[in-house]
Every structure is written in C-alpha cells, then in structure tokens.
XYZ file of C-alpha atoms in Angstrom:
309
model
C 159.058 192.552 5.112
C 157.268 193.387 1.886
C 154.033 192.445 0.092
C 155.671 189.464 -1.775
C 157.400 187.872 1.056
C 153.959 188.206 3.049
C 151.980 186.848 -0.151
C 154.557 183.914 -0.212
C 154.384 183.326 3.460
C 150.674 183.490 2.796
C 150.716 180.994 0.120
C 152.907 178.726 2.052
C 150.850 178.736 5.052
C 147.812 178.508 3.068
C 149.474 175.447 1.564
C 150.540 174.113 4.890
C 146.656 174.740 6.300
C 145.453 173.029 3.174
C 147.841 170.351 3.544
C 146.899 170.046 7.446
C 143.402 169.941 6.784
C 143.813 167.217 4.254
C 146.098 165.346 6.641
C 143.890 166.268 9.216
C 140.678 164.738 7.394
C 142.914 161.599 6.203
C 144.302 161.081 9.459
C 140.584 161.426 11.161
C 139.310 158.627 8.319
C 142.151 156.737 9.092
C 141.764 157.056 12.986
C 137.776 156.812 12.474
C 138.491 153.785 10.723
C 141.161 152.608 13.134
C 138.847 153.471 15.909
C 136.001 151.471 14.476
C 138.268 148.676 13.950
C 139.776 148.747 17.392
C 136.434 149.438 18.863
C 135.386 146.008 17.338
C 139.111 144.489 18.689
C 138.266 145.951 21.936
C 134.886 144.305 22.112
C 136.142 141.414 21.060
C 139.034 142.018 23.499
C 136.708 142.850 26.135
C 134.479 139.479 25.287
C 137.949 137.830 25.402
C 139.032 139.440 28.604
C 135.680 138.373 30.204
C 135.920 134.737 28.711
C 139.604 134.795 29.875
C 138.338 136.169 33.453
C 135.837 133.824 33.693
C 138.248 131.038 32.697
C 140.790 132.772 35.419
C 137.977 132.342 37.852
C 137.347 128.946 36.961
C 141.178 128.245 37.103
C 141.570 129.949 40.336
C 138.937 127.946 41.718
C 140.176 124.723 40.083
C 143.488 125.771 41.379
C 142.511 126.239 44.600
C 140.942 122.712 44.452
C 143.558 121.151 43.278
C 145.665 122.897 45.600
C 143.609 121.661 48.555
C 143.453 118.331 47.101
C 147.109 118.298 46.229
C 147.818 118.985 49.992
C 145.301 116.228 51.175
C 146.873 113.895 48.628
C 150.235 115.396 49.648
C 149.618 114.724 53.487
C 148.040 111.156 52.469
C 151.409 110.744 50.383
C 153.617 111.816 53.273
C 151.444 109.051 55.357
C 151.592 106.467 52.962
C 155.217 106.863 52.824
C 155.736 106.638 56.493
C 153.502 103.466 56.481
C 155.500 102.171 53.914
C 158.587 102.948 55.794
C 157.370 101.350 58.865
C 155.883 98.175 57.036
C 159.202 97.801 55.491
C 161.101 98.534 58.699
C 158.745 95.963 60.207
C 159.370 93.471 57.335
C 163.118 94.068 57.512
C 162.901 93.411 61.204
C 160.607 90.277 60.883
C 163.174 88.930 58.291
C 165.900 89.471 60.923
C 163.979 88.154 63.773
C 163.151 85.245 61.650
C 166.799 84.762 61.071
C 167.396 85.393 64.578
C 164.336 82.892 65.539
C 165.780 80.476 63.273
C 169.215 80.797 64.878
C 167.821 80.723 68.320
C 165.471 77.678 67.190
C 168.563 75.856 66.072
C 170.619 76.594 69.115
C 167.349 75.536 71.365
C 167.391 72.414 69.399
C 170.881 71.716 69.964
C 170.543 72.694 73.885
C 167.538 70.539 73.949
C 169.297 67.503 72.599
C 172.088 68.265 74.882
C 169.644 68.339 78.015
C 168.157 65.126 77.067
C 171.666 63.532 76.680
C 172.621 65.224 80.272
C 169.134 63.877 81.382
C 169.820 60.406 80.292
C 173.401 60.771 81.603
C 171.637 61.566 85.028
C 169.285 59.253 84.903
C 171.552 56.570 84.779
C 174.009 57.934 87.564
C 170.931 58.482 89.621
C 170.126 54.878 89.120
C 173.587 53.821 89.852
C 173.798 56.010 93.005
C 170.351 54.986 94.377
C 171.946 51.166 94.090
C 175.095 52.361 95.823
C 173.194 54.258 98.171
C 171.066 51.384 99.324
C 174.333 49.291 99.460
C 175.506 52.030 101.877
C 172.626 52.001 103.812
C 172.406 48.577 104.191
C 176.519 48.788 105.063
C 175.660 51.724 107.133
C 173.124 50.044 109.081
C 175.668 46.623 109.582
C 177.914 49.475 110.567
C 175.970 51.415 113.009
C 175.380 47.968 114.442
C 178.768 46.920 114.738
C 179.490 50.556 116.087
C 176.731 50.338 118.892
C 178.400 47.063 119.499
C 181.473 48.515 119.591
C 181.113 51.312 121.540
C 179.317 48.997 124.163
C 182.279 46.852 124.163
C 184.306 49.846 124.278
C 182.125 51.131 127.194
C 182.613 48.033 128.947
C 186.148 47.646 128.367
C 186.424 51.263 129.759
C 184.340 50.318 132.783
C 186.715 47.245 133.007
C 189.819 49.015 132.574
C 188.503 51.787 135.005
C 187.358 48.837 137.628
C 191.001 47.177 136.844
C 192.789 50.299 137.455
C 190.901 50.910 140.760
C 191.699 47.075 141.280
C 195.298 47.604 140.661
C 195.622 51.051 142.734
C 193.452 48.984 145.632
C 195.877 46.027 145.380
C 198.969 48.390 145.249
C 197.297 50.133 148.595
C 196.607 46.707 150.061
C 199.872 45.442 149.336
C 201.444 48.215 151.244
C 198.790 48.486 153.820
C 198.658 44.841 154.264
C 201.511 43.091 153.426
C 204.434 42.395 155.994
C 207.447 44.390 154.586
C 210.094 41.839 153.507
C 207.506 38.841 153.934
C 205.237 38.967 150.569
C 204.629 37.332 147.566
C 206.387 38.132 143.938
C 206.510 36.664 140.706
C 202.841 35.893 141.241
C 200.823 34.191 138.074
C 197.363 33.326 137.888
C 196.203 30.975 135.101
C 192.653 29.822 134.238
C 192.454 26.324 132.430
C 189.973 24.197 130.340
C 189.255 20.498 131.495
C 191.945 19.685 129.076
C 194.460 21.349 131.171
C 195.279 24.356 128.612
C 194.745 27.970 129.328
C 191.737 29.887 128.739
C 190.612 33.187 129.128
C 186.835 32.309 128.316
C 184.951 32.214 131.056
C 182.465 29.608 130.035
C 185.077 27.433 129.479
C 187.004 27.955 132.547
C 187.179 25.019 135.192
C 190.290 25.318 137.109
C 192.354 28.177 138.578
C 196.067 28.030 139.290
C 197.987 30.542 141.366
C 201.637 30.176 141.887
C 204.215 32.647 143.754
C 207.490 33.075 145.335
C 208.346 33.745 148.797
C 211.944 35.155 148.873
C 214.432 36.422 151.643
C 211.550 35.500 154.412
C 212.453 37.504 157.214
C 213.461 34.671 160.216
C 210.307 35.454 162.539
C 208.236 34.377 159.757
C 209.859 31.020 159.181
C 208.257 27.792 160.037
C 204.781 26.162 159.612
C 201.942 28.837 158.506
C 198.273 28.797 157.086
C 198.216 30.227 153.472
C 194.800 30.888 151.969
C 193.822 31.511 148.401
C 191.051 34.007 148.151
C 189.294 35.012 144.713
C 187.126 38.296 144.461
C 185.607 39.837 141.675
C 185.964 43.457 140.500
C 183.776 44.524 143.113
C 185.633 43.040 145.812
C 182.960 40.180 146.263
C 184.631 37.079 147.087
C 183.996 34.145 145.042
C 182.595 31.398 147.331
C 182.978 27.418 146.590
C 180.714 24.409 147.735
C 183.334 24.380 150.678
C 184.573 27.612 151.727
C 187.392 28.002 153.913
C 186.462 30.846 156.423
C 189.572 32.134 158.419
C 190.981 35.514 160.038
C 193.950 37.364 159.355
C 195.583 40.752 160.703
C 195.222 43.606 158.423
C 196.260 47.000 159.483
C 196.670 45.593 162.717
C 193.003 44.670 162.899
C 191.252 41.470 162.630
C 189.968 40.591 159.129
C 187.526 37.702 158.144
C 188.202 36.252 154.871
C 186.177 33.403 152.681
C 189.206 31.483 150.823
C 188.537 28.926 148.175
C 190.844 26.781 149.879
C 193.890 26.943 152.789
C 196.774 24.935 153.837
C 199.437 24.844 156.231
C 202.894 25.180 154.667
C 206.051 25.213 155.838
C 207.643 28.694 155.274
C 211.259 28.590 154.299
C 213.259 31.690 153.269
C 212.882 30.903 149.694
C 210.284 29.016 147.800
C 207.560 28.861 145.157
C 204.255 27.785 145.997
C 201.126 26.690 143.890
C 197.341 26.235 144.263
C 195.467 24.661 142.294
C 191.826 24.845 142.733
C 188.795 23.082 140.742
C 186.120 25.737 140.320
C 182.736 24.771 141.435
C 180.734 26.872 139.179
C 181.577 28.714 136.003
C 182.759 32.278 136.277
C 181.159 35.409 134.702
C 182.706 37.368 132.538
C 184.915 40.498 134.095
C 187.952 40.991 136.235
C 189.116 38.982 139.288
C 191.696 39.247 141.675
C 193.516 36.086 143.238
C 194.638 37.196 146.910
C 197.214 35.290 149.205
C 196.971 35.476 152.550
C 198.597 33.971 155.956
C 197.428 34.312 159.534
C 199.329 37.657 160.057
C 198.305 39.757 156.934
C 198.230 39.638 153.123
C 201.306 38.456 150.935
C 200.238 39.230 147.743
C 197.479 39.567 144.867
C 197.318 39.318 140.982
C 194.460 40.350 138.621
C 192.884 37.807 135.844
C 190.285 38.726 133.107
C 187.515 36.401 131.595
C 185.692 37.017 128.396
C-alpha cells in the first residue's frame, strides 16, 4: 500500500474518529440529558411505584377484608336463601293446609250435620223402641204368667194323662184278670149331669152320675137274679163314698174282695139287656179322673173312665 493511500485512510480514520467523538459527545450529552430525565422519571416512577405498592397493599388488605366479608355475606346470603326457601315452602304448605283444613272443616260440618240428623232419628227410634219394649215387657209378663199357667196346666194334663194311661192299663188288666170271660159289660157310658139334667164336665156343677152298659150273650150259668154294684173310684183308686155306702164282696182272681159301692141292686140277668144306674151325688166331686166300675157277686163286669175339670 502507498503513502497516499495510507494518508487517505488516515484521513478517513481521523474523520471517523472525529465523527465518533462528536457523536459520542453528542450522544453522551443526550444520554446524560436523557439519564437526568430518566432519573427524574425513575424517581417519580419510584414514588408512583411506592404509592402504587401502598395502594396495592391497601387494596389487597381491603380485598382480603372484602373477600372475607363477601364470604360471610355469601354464607349469610345462602342461609337467607335457605330460610327464604323454607319460609316459602312453609307458606305454601300452610296455604295447602289451610285449603285442606277448609275442606276438612266443610266435610266435618257435613258429617256433624249428618250425625245430628242420625242422632235425632236414633233418639226418635229409641223412644219408639222403649215404648215397644215397655209394651213387650208387659206382654211378656202376661205371656210368662200365661206360659206358667199353661205349663202348670200341661203338667197337670200330662199327669192326668199319665194317670189316665195307668188307669186304662189297670182297667184293661183288671178286665182281663177280673171279668168272667163272656159275662162282661160292653158299650159302657158314663155321664155326669147338672141339676137340670144336662151333661157337664164341670166338677162344681156335677150333681148326678148315670152309668149305662150292655150285657150281651151272657152265658147260661150266669143268667138269673144277681146283685149288680156301681163303684166310683178316683185316679188313686180310692172309692168315692156316699152317705149310705153299699158294702159288699166280690170274687176277683179267685179271691174275695171287699167293695164299697155307691149303690147296688138285684137284677134279673138276661142273655141280652142294657142296664142303667143313676145316682145322686151327696158331695161335689173334685177335679180329676174317675172310673165307674160294675161288679157282680162273682167278679167285675166292666169299667169306664170320666174326667171332671
């Protein structure tokens, strides 16, 4: 490289150095001015930063307080909302309950009115039933008396029927045992008469006893005059005794038997005939069953029963 070139290069470098120095000074001045400005701005910014930091701290504290208060308020709000929901639910329930209560009250009023009407009907029915019951009690008392009387009468009737049955059996046995075979009374009839001669079954009105019977196909050995006796016995087989009783004897079952007759007479016994005894009673007869018996000296001819009431 030549000197000229070096000079040029040196000049250029010198110019560049001078320019650099000038730029550097200018730049430094600007930088210093900018630095001063920036320093002031930095200080202001620092002050602003400090204020902002204080504000941030205050805001952070306030935020924290607000957050806490907000959380508390949020809890209170939630609780208030729940309380409001419960109050609304209770109000709706109360409204429905009130509607239901009104319905129930109406139904109860209707039922009470029905019950009052039923009670009135029942009271009326009870009063009527009490009257009917009183009438039934009175009728029951009367029926009980009638039933007692009927039972007594039935008992007496059964007793009399039993006595009559026993009497009939006794009569039949007596007839079989005591009669003389073909020599016996048949178609025997017993009538009790009043004073005027009419028939009666009333013990207090009976004044006369009429006993009639047939003798038919009498065996030859019994024909002729024989004594015939009328005996009247009660249901216990006790003879009814008149003021002038007739005492006699008869042969019964091959043995002699004492009899007490109301009356007796000698009769000419024929082969066929109807005989009648009429006897005036000396005393009134008691109620009950009686048996009229016909005897002869050789045995009993027959008997028949009669009842007085």
